[in-house]
PDB file of C-alpha atoms in Angstrom:
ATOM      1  CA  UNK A1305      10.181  -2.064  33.156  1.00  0.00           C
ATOM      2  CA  UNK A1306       7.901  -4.623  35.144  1.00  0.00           C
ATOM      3  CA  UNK A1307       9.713  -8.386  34.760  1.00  0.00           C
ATOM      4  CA  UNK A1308       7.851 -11.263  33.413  1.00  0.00           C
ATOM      5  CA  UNK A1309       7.440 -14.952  34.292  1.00  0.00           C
ATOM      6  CA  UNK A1310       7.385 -17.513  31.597  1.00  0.00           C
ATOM      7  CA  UNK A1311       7.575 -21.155  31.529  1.00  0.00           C
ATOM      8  CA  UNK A1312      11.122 -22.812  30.454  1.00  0.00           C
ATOM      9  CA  UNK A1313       9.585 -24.887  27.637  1.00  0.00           C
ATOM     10  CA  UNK A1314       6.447 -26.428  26.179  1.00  0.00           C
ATOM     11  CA  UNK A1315       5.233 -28.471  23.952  1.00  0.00           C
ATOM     12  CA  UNK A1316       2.402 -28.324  20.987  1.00  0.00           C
ATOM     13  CA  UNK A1317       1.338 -30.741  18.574  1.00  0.00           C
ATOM     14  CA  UNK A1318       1.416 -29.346  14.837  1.00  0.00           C
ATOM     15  CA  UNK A1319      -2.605 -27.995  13.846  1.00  0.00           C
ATOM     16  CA  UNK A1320      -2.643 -27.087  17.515  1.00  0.00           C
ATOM     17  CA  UNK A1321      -3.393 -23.719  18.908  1.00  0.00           C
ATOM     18  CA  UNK A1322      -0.700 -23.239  20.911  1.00  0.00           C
ATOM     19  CA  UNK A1323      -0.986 -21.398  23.872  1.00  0.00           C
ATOM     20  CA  UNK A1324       1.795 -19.696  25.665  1.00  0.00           C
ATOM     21  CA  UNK A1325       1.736 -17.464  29.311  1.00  0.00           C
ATOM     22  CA  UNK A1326       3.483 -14.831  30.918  1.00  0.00           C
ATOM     23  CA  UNK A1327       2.982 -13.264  34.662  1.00  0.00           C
ATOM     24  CA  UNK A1328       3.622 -10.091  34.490  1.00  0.00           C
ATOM     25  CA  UNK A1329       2.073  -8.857  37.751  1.00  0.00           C
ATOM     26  CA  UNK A1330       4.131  -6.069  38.645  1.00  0.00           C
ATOM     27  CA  UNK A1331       2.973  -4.570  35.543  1.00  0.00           C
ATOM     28  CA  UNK A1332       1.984  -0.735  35.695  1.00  0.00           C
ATOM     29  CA  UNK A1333      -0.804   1.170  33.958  1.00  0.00           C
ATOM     30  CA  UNK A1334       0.793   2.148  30.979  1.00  0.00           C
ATOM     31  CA  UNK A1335       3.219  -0.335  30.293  1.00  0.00           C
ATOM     32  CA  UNK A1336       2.430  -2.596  26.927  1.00  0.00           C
ATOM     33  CA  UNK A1337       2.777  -6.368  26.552  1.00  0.00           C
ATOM     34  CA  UNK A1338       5.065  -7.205  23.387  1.00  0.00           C
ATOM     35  CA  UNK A1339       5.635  -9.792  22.155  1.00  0.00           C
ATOM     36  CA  UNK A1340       9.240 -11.350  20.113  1.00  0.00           C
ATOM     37  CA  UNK A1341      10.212 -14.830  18.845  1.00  0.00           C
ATOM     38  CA  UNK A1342      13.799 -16.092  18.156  1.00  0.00           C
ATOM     39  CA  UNK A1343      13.774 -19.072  15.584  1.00  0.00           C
ATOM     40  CA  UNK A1344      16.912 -21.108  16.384  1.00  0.00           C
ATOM     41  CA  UNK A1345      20.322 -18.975  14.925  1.00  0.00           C
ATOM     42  CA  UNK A1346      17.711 -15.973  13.651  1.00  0.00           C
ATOM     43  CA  UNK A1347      17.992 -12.395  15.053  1.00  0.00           C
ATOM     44  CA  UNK A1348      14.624 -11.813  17.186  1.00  0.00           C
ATOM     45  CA  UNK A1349      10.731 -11.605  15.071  1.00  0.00           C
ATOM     46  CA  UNK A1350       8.262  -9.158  16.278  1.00  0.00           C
ATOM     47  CA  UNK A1351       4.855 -10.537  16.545  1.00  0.00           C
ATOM     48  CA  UNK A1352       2.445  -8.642  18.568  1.00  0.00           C
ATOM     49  CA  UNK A1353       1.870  -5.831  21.802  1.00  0.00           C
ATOM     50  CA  UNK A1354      -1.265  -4.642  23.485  1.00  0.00           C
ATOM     51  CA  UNK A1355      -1.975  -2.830  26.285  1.00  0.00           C
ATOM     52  CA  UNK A1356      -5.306  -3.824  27.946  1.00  0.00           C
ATOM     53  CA  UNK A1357      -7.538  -5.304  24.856  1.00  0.00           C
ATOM     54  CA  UNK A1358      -7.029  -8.175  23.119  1.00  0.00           C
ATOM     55  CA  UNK A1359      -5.301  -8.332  19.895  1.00  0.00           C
ATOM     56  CA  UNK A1360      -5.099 -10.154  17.060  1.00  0.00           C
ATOM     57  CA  UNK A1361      -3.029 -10.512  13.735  1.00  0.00           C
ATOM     58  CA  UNK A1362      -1.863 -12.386  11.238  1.00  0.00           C
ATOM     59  CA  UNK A1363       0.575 -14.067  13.248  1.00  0.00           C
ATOM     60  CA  UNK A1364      -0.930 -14.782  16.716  1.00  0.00           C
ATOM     61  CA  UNK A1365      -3.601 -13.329  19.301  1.00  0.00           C
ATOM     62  CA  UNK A1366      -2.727 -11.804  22.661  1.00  0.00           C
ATOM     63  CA  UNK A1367      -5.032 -11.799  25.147  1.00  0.00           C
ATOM     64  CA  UNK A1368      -4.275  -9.878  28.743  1.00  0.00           C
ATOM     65  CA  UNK A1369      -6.523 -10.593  31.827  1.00  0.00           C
ATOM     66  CA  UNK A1370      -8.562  -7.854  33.097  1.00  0.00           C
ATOM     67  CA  UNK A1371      -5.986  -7.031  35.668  1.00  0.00           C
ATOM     68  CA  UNK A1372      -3.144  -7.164  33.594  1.00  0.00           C
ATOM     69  CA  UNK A1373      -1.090  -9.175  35.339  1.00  0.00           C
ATOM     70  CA  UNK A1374      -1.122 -12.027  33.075  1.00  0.00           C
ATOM     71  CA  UNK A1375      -1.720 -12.682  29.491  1.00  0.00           C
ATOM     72  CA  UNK A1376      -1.395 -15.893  26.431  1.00  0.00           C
ATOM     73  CA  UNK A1377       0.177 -15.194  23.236  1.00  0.00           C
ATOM     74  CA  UNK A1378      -1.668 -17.745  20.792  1.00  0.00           C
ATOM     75  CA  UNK A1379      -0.549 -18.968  17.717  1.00  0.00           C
ATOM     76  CA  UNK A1380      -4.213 -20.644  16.341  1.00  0.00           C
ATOM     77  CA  UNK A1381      -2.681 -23.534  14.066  1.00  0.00           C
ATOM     78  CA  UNK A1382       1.140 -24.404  14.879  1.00  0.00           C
ATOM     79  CA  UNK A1383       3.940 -25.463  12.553  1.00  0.00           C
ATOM     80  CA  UNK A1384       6.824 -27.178  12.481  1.00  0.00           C
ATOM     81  CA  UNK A1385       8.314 -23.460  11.586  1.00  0.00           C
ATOM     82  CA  UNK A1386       6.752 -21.806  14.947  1.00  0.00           C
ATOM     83  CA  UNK A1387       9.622 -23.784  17.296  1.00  0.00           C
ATOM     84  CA  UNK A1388      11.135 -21.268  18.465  1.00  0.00           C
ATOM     85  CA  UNK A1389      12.120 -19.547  21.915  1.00  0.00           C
ATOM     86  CA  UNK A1390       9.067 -16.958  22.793  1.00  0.00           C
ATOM     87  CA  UNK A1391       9.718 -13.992  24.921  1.00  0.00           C
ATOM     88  CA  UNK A1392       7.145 -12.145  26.742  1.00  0.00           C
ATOM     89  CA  UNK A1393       8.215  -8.135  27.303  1.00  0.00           C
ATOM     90  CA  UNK A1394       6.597  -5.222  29.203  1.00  0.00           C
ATOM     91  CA  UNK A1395       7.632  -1.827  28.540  1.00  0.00           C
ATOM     92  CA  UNK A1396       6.296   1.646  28.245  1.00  0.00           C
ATOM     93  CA  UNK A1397       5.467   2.827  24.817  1.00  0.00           C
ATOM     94  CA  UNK A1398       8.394   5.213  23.948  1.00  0.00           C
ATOM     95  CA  UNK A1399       7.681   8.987  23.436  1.00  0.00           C
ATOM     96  CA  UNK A1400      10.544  10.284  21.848  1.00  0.00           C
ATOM     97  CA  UNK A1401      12.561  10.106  25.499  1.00  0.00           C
ATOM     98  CA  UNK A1402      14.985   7.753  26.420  1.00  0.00           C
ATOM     99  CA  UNK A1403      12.913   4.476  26.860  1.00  0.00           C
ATOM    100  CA  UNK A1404      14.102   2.440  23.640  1.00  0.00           C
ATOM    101  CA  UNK A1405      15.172  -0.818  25.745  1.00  0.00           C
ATOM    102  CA  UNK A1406      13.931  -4.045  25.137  1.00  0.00           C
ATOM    103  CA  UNK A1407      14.683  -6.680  28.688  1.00  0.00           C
ATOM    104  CA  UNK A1408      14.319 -10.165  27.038  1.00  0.00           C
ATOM    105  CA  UNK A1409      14.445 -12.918  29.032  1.00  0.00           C
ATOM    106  CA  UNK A1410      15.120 -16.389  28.702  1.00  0.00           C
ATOM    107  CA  UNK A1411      11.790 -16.711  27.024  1.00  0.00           C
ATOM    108  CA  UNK A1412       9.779 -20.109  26.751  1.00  0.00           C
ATOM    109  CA  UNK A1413      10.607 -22.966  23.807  1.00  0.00           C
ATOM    110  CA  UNK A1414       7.780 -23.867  22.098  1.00  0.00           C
ATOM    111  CA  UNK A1415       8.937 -27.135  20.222  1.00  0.00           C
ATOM    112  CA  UNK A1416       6.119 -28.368  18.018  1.00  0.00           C
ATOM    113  CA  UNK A1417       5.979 -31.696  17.069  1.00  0.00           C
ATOM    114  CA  UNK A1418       4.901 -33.533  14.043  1.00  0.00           C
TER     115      UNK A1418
ATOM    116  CA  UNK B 686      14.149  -4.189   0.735  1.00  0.00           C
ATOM    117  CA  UNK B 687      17.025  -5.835   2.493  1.00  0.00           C
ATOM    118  CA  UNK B 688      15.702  -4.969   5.893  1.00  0.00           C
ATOM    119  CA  UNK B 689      18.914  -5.016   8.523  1.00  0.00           C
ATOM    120  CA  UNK B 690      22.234  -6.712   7.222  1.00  0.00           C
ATOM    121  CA  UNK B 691      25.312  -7.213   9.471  1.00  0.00           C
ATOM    122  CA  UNK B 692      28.448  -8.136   8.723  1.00  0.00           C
ATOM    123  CA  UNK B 693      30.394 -10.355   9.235  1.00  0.00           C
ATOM    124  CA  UNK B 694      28.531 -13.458   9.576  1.00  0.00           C
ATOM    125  CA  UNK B 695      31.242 -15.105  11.486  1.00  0.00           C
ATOM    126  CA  UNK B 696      34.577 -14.163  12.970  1.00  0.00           C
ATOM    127  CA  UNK B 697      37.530 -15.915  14.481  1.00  0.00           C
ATOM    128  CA  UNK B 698      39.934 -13.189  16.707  1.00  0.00           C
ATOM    129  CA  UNK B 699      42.775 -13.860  18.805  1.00  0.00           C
ATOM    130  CA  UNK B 700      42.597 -12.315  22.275  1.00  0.00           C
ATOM    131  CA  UNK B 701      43.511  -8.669  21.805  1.00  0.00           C
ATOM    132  CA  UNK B 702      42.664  -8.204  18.597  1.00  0.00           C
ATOM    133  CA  UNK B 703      40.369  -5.241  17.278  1.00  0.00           C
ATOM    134  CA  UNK B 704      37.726  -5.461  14.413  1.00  0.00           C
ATOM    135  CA  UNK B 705      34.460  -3.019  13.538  1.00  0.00           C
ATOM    136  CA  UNK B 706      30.715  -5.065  13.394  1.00  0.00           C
ATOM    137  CA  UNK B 707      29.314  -3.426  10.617  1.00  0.00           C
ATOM    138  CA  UNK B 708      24.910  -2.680  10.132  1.00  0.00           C
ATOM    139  CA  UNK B 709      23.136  -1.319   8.041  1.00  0.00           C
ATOM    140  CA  UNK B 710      19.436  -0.436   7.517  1.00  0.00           C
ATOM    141  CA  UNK B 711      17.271   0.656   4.557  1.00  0.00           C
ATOM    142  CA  UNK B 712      14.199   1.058   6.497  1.00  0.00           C
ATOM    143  CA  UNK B 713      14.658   4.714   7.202  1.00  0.00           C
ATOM    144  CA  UNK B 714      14.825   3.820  10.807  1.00  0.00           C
ATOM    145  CA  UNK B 715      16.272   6.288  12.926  1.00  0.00           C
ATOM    146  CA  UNK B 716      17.096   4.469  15.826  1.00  0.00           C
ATOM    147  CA  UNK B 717      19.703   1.476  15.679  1.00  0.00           C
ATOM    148  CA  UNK B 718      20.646  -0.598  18.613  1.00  0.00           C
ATOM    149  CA  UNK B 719      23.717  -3.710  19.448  1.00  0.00           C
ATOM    150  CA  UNK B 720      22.854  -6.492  21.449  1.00  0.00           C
ATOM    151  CA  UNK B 721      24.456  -9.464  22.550  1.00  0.00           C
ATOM    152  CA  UNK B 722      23.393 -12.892  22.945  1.00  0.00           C
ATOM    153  CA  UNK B 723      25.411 -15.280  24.996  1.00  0.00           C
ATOM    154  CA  UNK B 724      24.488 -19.446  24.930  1.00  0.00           C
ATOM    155  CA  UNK B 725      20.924 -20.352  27.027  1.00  0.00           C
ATOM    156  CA  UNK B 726      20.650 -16.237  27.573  1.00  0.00           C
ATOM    157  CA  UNK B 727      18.387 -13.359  26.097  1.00  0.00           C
ATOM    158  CA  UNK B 728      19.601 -10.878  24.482  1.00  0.00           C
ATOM    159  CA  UNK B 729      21.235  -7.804  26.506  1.00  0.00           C
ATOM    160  CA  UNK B 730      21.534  -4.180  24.953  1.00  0.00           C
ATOM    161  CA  UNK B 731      25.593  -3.331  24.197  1.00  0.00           C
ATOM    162  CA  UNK B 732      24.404   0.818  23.137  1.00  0.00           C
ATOM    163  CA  UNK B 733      21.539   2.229  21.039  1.00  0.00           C
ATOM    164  CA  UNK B 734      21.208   5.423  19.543  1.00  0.00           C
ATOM    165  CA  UNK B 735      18.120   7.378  19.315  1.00  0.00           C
ATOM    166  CA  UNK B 736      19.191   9.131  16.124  1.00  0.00           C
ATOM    167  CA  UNK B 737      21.707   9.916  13.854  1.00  0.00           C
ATOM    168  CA  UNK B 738      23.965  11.792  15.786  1.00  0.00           C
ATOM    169  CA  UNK B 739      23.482  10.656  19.024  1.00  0.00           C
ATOM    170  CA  UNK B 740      24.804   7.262  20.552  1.00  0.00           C
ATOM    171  CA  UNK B 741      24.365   5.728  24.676  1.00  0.00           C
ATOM    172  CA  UNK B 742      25.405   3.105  26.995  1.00  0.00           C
ATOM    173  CA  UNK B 743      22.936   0.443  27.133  1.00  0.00           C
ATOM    174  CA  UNK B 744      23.189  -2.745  29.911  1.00  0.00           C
ATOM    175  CA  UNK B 745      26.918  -4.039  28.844  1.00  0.00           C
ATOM    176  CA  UNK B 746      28.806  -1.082  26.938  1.00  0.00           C
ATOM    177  CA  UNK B 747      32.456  -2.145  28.668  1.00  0.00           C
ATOM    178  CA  UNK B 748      35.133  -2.917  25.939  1.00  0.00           C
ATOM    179  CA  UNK B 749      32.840  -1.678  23.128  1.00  0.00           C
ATOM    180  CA  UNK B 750      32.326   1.550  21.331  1.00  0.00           C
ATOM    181  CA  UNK B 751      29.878   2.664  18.619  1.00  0.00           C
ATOM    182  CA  UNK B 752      29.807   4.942  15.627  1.00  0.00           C
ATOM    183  CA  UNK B 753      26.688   5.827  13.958  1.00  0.00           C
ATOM    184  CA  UNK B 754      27.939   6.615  10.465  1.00  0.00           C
ATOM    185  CA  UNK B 755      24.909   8.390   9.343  1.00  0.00           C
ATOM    186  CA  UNK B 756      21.283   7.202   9.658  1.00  0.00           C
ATOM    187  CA  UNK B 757      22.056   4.399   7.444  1.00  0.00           C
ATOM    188  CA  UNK B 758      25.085   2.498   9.290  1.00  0.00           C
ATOM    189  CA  UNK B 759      25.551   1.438  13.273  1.00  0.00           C
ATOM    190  CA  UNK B 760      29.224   0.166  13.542  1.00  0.00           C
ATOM    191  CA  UNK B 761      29.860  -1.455  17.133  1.00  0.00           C
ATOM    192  CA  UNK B 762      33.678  -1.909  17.465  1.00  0.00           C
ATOM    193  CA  UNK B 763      36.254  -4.362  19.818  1.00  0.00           C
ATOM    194  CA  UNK B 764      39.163  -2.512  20.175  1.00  0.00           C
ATOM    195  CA  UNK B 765      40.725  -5.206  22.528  1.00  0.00           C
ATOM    196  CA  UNK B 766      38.877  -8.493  22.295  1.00  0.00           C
ATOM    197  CA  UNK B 767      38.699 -10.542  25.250  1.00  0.00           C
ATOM    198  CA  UNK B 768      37.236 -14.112  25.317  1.00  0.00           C
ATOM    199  CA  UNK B 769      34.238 -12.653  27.212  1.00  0.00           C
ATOM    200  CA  UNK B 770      32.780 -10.985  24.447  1.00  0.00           C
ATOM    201  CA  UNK B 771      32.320 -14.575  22.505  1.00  0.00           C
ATOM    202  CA  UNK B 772      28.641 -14.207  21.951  1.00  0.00           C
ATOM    203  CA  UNK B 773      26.392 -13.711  18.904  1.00  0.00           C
ATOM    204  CA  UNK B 774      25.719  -9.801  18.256  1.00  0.00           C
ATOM    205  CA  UNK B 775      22.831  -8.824  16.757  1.00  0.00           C
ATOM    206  CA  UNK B 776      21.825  -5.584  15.263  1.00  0.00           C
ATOM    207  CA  UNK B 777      18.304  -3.657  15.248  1.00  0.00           C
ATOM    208  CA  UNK B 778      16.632  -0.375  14.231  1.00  0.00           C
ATOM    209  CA  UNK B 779      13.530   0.812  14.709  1.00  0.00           C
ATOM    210  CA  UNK B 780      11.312   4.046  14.383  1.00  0.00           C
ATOM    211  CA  UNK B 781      12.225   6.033  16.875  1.00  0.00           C
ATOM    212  CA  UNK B 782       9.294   7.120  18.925  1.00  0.00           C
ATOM    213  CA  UNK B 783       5.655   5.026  19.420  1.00  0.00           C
ATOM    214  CA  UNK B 784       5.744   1.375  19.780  1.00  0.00           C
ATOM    215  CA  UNK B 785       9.241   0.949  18.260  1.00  0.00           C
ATOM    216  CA  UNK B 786       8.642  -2.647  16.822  1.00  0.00           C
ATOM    217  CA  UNK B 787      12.797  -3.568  16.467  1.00  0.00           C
ATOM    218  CA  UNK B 788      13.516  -5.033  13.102  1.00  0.00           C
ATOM    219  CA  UNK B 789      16.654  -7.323  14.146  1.00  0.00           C
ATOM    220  CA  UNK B 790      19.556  -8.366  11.518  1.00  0.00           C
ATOM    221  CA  UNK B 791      20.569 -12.442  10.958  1.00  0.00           C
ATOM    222  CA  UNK B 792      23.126 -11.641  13.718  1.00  0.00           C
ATOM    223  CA  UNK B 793      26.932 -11.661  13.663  1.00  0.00           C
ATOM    224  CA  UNK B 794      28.913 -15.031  15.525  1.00  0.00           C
ATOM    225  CA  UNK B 795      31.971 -13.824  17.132  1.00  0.00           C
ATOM    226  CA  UNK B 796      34.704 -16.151  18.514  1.00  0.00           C
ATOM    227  CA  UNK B 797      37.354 -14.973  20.205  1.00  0.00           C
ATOM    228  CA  UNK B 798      40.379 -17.441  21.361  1.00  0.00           C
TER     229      UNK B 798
END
């Protein structure tokens, strides 16, 4: 799986879109972008993958460059309940073989203030 | 719909003690992995198993083995614990081919003295 590059921490005013990155520039051509949040002393959320188009649901919007190398994860109006440490994964989509592993990181906290 | 439960929530063993992590899953998952989670760190992959039946090392596996009880249950087990294996273990399952979104339990804390 291609490793990923995400800042230590940020910051986000609550109402905010909050906007985080990830460099994932070794990437390859059919890996996916997912996309998992850990709310302090929780097990791991899902929130969102994509491969090459942007996405959007009820939770966030993920939008990859055209290259793929990077993309944002945005979450459009921030709340106090969105701190949290964010981790960016790539990975191939599994097929039934033996590619069930998810590499998280140390991920970026997003602490949103009041 | 309980999702993934684990128990215990916490746990207090003396070096060399044994004890069983217990999940379960009413999802009708058929994968089920064990991670751990040490302070400041991600979370690294103890085993996983594809299906019921079948189990496999994942990144950490030493000084832990795994019985999945039927498609239901994913037991992870210290038979010796060592003060290394103080972490916070989590549980997951997931479908077991396509995107395989993991559903993760509230996690188990684990202290070992």
């Amino acid at each position: 799986d291609a490793k990923t590059t995400q800042p230590t921490s940020m910051d986000c005013a609550e109402g905010r879109a909050a906007n985080l990155p990830c460099n994932h520039s070794t990437i390859s051509g059919n890996e996916y972008v997912y996309w998992y949040r850990q709310i302090h002393s929780q097990g791991p959320q899902y929130i969102i993958h994509g491969l090459k188009n942007n996405e959007t649901n009820e939770m966030a919007s993920l939008i990859i460059t055209e290259d793929r190398k990077s993309s944002t994860l945005i979450l459009p109006h921030a709340t106090l309940r969105d701190t949290a440490v964010y981790y960016c994964i790539v990975r191939l989509m599994n097929s039934g073989g033996s590619n069930y592993k998810l590499t998280f990181g140390k991920g970026t906290l997003l602490t949103v203030n009041p | 719909n309980a999702g993934v439960t684990q128990t215990p929530k916490f746990q207090v063993l003396k070096t060399g003690q044994s004890m069983t992590l217990q999940c379960a899953q009413d999802m009708n998952h058929n994968s089920m992995y064990w991670y751990r989670q040490d302070p400041g760190m991600g979370l690294r992959l103890i085993y996983y198993s594809a299906s019921e039946g079948t189990t496999d090392k994942g990144e950490v596996p030493n000084g832990y083995n795994v019985s999945r009880l039927n498609k239901r249950e994913f037991s992870l087990r210290l038979e010796s614990a060592a003060p290394s294996q103080t972490s916070v273990y989590f549980c997951a399952s997931s479908t077991r081919g396509g995107f395989n979104e993991q559903f993760f339990g509230p996690g188990t804390r684990l202290t070992v003295l």
